[in-house]
PDB file of C-alpha atoms in Angstrom:
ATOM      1  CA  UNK A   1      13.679  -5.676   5.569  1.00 77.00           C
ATOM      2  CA  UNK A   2       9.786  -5.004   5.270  1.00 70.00           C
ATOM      3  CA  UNK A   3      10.434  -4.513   1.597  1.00 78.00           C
ATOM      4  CA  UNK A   4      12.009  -7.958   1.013  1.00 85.00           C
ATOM      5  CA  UNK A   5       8.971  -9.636   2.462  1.00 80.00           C
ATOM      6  CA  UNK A   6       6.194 -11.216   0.500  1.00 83.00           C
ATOM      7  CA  UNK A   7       2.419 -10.963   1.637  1.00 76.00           C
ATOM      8  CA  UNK A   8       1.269 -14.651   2.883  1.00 78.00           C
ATOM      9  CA  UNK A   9      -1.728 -15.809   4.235  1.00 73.00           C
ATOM     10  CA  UNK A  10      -4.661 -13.591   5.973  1.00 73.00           C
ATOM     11  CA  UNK A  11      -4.159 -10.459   7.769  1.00 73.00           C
ATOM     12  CA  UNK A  12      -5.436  -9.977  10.911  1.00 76.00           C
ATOM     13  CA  UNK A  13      -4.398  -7.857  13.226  1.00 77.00           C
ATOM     14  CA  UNK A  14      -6.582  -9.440  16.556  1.00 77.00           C
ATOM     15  CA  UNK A  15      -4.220 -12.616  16.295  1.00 75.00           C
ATOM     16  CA  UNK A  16      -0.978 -10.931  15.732  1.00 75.00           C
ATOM     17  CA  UNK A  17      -1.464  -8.554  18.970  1.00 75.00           C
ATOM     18  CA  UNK A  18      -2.197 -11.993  20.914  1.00 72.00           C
ATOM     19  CA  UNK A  19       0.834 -12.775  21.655  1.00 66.00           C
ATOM     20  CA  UNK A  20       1.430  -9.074  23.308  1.00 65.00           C
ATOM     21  CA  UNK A  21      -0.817 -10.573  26.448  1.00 62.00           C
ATOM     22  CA  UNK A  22       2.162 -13.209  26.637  1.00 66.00           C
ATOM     23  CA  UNK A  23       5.569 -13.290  27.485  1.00 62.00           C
ATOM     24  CA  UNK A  24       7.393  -9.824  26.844  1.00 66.00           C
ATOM     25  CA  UNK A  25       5.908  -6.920  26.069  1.00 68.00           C
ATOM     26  CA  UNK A  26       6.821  -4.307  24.347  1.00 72.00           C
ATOM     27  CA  UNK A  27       6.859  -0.377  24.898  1.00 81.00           C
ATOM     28  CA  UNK A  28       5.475   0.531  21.618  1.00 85.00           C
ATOM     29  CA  UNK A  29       3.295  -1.351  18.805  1.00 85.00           C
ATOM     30  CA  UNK A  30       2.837   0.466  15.441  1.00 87.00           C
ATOM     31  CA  UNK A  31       0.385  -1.202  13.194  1.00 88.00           C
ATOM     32  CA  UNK A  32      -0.127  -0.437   9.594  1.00 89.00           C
ATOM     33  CA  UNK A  33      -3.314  -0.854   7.922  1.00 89.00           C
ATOM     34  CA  UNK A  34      -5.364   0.228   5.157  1.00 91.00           C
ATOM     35  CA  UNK A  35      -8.216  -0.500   7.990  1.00 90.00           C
ATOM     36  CA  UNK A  36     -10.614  -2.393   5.132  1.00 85.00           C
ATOM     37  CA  UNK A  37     -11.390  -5.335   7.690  1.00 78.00           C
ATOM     38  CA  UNK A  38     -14.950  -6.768   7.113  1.00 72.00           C
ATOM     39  CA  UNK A  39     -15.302  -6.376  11.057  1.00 79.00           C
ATOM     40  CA  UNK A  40     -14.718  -2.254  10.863  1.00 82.00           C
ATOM     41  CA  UNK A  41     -13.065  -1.089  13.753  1.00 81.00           C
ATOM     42  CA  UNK A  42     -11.349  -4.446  14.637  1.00 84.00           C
ATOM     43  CA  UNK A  43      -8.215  -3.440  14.228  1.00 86.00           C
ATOM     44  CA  UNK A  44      -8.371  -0.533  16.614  1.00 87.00           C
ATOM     45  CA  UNK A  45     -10.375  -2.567  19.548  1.00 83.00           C
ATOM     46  CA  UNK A  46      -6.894  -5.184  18.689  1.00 82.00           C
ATOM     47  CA  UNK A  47      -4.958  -2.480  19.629  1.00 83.00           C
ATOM     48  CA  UNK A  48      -7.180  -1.055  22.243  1.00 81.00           C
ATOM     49  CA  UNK A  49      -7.034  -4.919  23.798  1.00 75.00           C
ATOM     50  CA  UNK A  50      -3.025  -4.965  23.808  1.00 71.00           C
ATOM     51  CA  UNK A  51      -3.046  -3.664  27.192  1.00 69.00           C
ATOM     52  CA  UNK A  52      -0.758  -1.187  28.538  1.00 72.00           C
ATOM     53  CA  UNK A  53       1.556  -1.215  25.496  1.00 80.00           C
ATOM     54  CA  UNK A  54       1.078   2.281  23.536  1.00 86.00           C
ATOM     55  CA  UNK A  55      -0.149   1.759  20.655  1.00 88.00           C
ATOM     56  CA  UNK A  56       0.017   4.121  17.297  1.00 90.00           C
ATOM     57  CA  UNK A  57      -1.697   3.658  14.142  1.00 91.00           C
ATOM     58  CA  UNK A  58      -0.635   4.602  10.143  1.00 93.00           C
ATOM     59  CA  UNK A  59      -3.691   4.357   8.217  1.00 94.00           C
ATOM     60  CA  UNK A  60      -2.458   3.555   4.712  1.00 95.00           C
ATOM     61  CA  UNK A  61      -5.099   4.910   1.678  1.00 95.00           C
ATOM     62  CA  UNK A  62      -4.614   4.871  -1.818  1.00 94.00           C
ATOM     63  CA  UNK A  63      -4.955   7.755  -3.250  1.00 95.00           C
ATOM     64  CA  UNK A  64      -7.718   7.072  -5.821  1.00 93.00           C
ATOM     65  CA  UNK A  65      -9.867   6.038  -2.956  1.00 91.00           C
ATOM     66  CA  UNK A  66      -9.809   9.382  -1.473  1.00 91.00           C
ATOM     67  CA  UNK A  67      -9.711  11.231  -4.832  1.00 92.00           C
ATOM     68  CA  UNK A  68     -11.816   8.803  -6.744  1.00 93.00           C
ATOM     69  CA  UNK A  69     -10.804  10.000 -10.159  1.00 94.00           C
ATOM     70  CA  UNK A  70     -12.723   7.685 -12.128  1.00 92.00           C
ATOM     71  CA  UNK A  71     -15.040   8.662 -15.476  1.00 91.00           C
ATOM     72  CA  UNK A  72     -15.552   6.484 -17.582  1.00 92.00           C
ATOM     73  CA  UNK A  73     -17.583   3.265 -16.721  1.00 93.00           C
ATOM     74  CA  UNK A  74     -15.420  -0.286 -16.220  1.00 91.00           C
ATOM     75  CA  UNK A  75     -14.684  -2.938 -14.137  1.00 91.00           C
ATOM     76  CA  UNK A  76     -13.533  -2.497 -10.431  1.00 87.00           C
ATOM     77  CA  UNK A  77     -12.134  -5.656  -9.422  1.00 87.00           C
ATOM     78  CA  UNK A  78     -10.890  -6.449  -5.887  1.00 81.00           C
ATOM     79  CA  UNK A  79      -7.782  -7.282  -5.521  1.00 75.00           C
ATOM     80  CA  UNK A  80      -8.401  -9.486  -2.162  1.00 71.00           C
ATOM     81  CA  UNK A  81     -10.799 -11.624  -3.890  1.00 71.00           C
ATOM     82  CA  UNK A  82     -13.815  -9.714  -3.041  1.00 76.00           C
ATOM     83  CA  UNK A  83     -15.386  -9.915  -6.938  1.00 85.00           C
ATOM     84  CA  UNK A  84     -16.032  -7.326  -9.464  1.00 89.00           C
ATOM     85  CA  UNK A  85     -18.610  -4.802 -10.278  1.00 88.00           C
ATOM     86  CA  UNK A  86     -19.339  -2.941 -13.553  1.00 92.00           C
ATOM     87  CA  UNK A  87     -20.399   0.125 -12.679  1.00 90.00           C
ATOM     88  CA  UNK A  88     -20.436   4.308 -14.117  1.00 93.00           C
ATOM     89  CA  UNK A  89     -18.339   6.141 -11.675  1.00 91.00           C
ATOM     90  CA  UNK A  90     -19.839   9.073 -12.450  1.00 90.00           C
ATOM     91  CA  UNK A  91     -23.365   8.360 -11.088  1.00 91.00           C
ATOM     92  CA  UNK A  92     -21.842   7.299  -7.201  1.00 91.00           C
ATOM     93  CA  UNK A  93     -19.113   9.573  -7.278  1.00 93.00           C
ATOM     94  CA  UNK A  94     -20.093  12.228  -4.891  1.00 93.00           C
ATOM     95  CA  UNK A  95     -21.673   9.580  -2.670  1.00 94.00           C
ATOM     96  CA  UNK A  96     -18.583   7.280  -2.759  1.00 93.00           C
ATOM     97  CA  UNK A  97     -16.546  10.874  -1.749  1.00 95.00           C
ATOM     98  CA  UNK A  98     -18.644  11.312   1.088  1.00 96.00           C
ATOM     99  CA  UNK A  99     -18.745   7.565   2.425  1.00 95.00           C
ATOM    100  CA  UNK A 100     -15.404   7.653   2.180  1.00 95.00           C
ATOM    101  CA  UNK A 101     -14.556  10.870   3.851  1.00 96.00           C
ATOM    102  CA  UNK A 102     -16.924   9.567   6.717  1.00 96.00           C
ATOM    103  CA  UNK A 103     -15.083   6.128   6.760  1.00 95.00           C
ATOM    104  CA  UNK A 104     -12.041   8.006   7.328  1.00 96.00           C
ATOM    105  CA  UNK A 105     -14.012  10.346  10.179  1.00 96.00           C
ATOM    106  CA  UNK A 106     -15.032   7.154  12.299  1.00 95.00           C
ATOM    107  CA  UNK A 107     -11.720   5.295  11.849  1.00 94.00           C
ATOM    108  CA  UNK A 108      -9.649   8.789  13.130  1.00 95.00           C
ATOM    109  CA  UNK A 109     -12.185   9.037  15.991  1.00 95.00           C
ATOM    110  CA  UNK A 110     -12.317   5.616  16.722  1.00 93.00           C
ATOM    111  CA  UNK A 111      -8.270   5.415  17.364  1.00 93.00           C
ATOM    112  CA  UNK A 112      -8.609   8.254  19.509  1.00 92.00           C
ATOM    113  CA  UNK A 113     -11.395   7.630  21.859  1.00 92.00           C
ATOM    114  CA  UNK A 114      -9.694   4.240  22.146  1.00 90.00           C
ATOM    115  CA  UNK A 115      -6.331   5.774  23.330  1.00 90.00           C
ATOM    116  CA  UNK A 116      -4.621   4.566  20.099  1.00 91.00           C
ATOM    117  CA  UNK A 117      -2.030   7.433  18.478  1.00 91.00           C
ATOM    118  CA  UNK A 118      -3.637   7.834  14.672  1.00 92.00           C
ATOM    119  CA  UNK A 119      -1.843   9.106  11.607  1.00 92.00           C
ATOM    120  CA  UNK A 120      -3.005   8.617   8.129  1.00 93.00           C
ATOM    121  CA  UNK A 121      -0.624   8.298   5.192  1.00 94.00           C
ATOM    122  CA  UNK A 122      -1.273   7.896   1.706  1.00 94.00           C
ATOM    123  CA  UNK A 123       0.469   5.098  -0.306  1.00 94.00           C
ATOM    124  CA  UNK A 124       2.228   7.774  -2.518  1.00 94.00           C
ATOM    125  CA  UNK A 125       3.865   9.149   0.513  1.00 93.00           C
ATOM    126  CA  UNK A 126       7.718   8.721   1.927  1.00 92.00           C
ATOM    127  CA  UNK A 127       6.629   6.055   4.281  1.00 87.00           C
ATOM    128  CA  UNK A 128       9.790   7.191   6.254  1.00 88.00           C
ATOM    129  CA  UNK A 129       8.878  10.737   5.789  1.00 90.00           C
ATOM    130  CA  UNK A 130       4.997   9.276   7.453  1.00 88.00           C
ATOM    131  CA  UNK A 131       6.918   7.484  10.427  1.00 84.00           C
ATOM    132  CA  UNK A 132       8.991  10.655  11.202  1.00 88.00           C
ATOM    133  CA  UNK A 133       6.269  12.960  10.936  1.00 85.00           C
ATOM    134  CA  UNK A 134       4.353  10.415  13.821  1.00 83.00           C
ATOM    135  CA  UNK A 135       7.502  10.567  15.868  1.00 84.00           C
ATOM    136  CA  UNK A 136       7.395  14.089  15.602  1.00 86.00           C
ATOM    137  CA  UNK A 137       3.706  14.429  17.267  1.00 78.00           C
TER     138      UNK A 137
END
């Protein structure tokens, strides 16, 4: 089913968990997210505000932004209509590793201080395989 649907609109997570604080509730929420909100950390303090519900986070990454395999300078264009920069990947790369690995630090630590059940997944993974694995823990 998730498969046949097609990306509309703006995501935010804050509005979609409102309607948790109305009529039924559920048991469980599991939110997928790549966790790239302007506001970081919204999306955990969302799930942190549903309330009693337990609440479990996959935090999707691609894999080049962990790995960052870029050489050669180019064009890195976002793909949510952020712009474009020209830039040589080789001259930020071990800064852009560590910002990242730190990104991923605060957004783990975050979930759990918050009460929120984290598991990351990268977008070359099973994403059944990541679900089971999250059921497992």
């Amino acid at each position: 089913w998730l498969d046949s649907q097609a990306p509309t609109g703006v995501a935010n997570l804050e509005v979609a968990l409102a309607g948790l604080r109305e009529g039924t509730r559920p048991d469980l929420v599991v939110a997928v997210s790549d966790l790239l909100a302007a506001d970081e950390g919204s999306e955990v303090r969302a799930l942190q505000a549903a309330g009693e519900v337990e609440a479990w986070l996959v935090h999707v990454i691609d894999p080049a932004e962990q790995d960052f395999p870029y050489e050669e300078p180019g064009r890195f264009i976002c793909l949510e209509g952020g712009g474009e920069l020209s830039l040589n990947p080789r001259e930020l790369a071990t800064e852009y590793r560590r910002e990242f690995a730190a990104f991923l630090e605060r957004s783990r630590v975050a979930s759990l201080e918050a009460g929120v059940r984290y598991q990351r997944a990268r977008s070359d993974q099973d994403p059944v395989a990541v679900l089971a694995q999250l059921l497992v823990r």
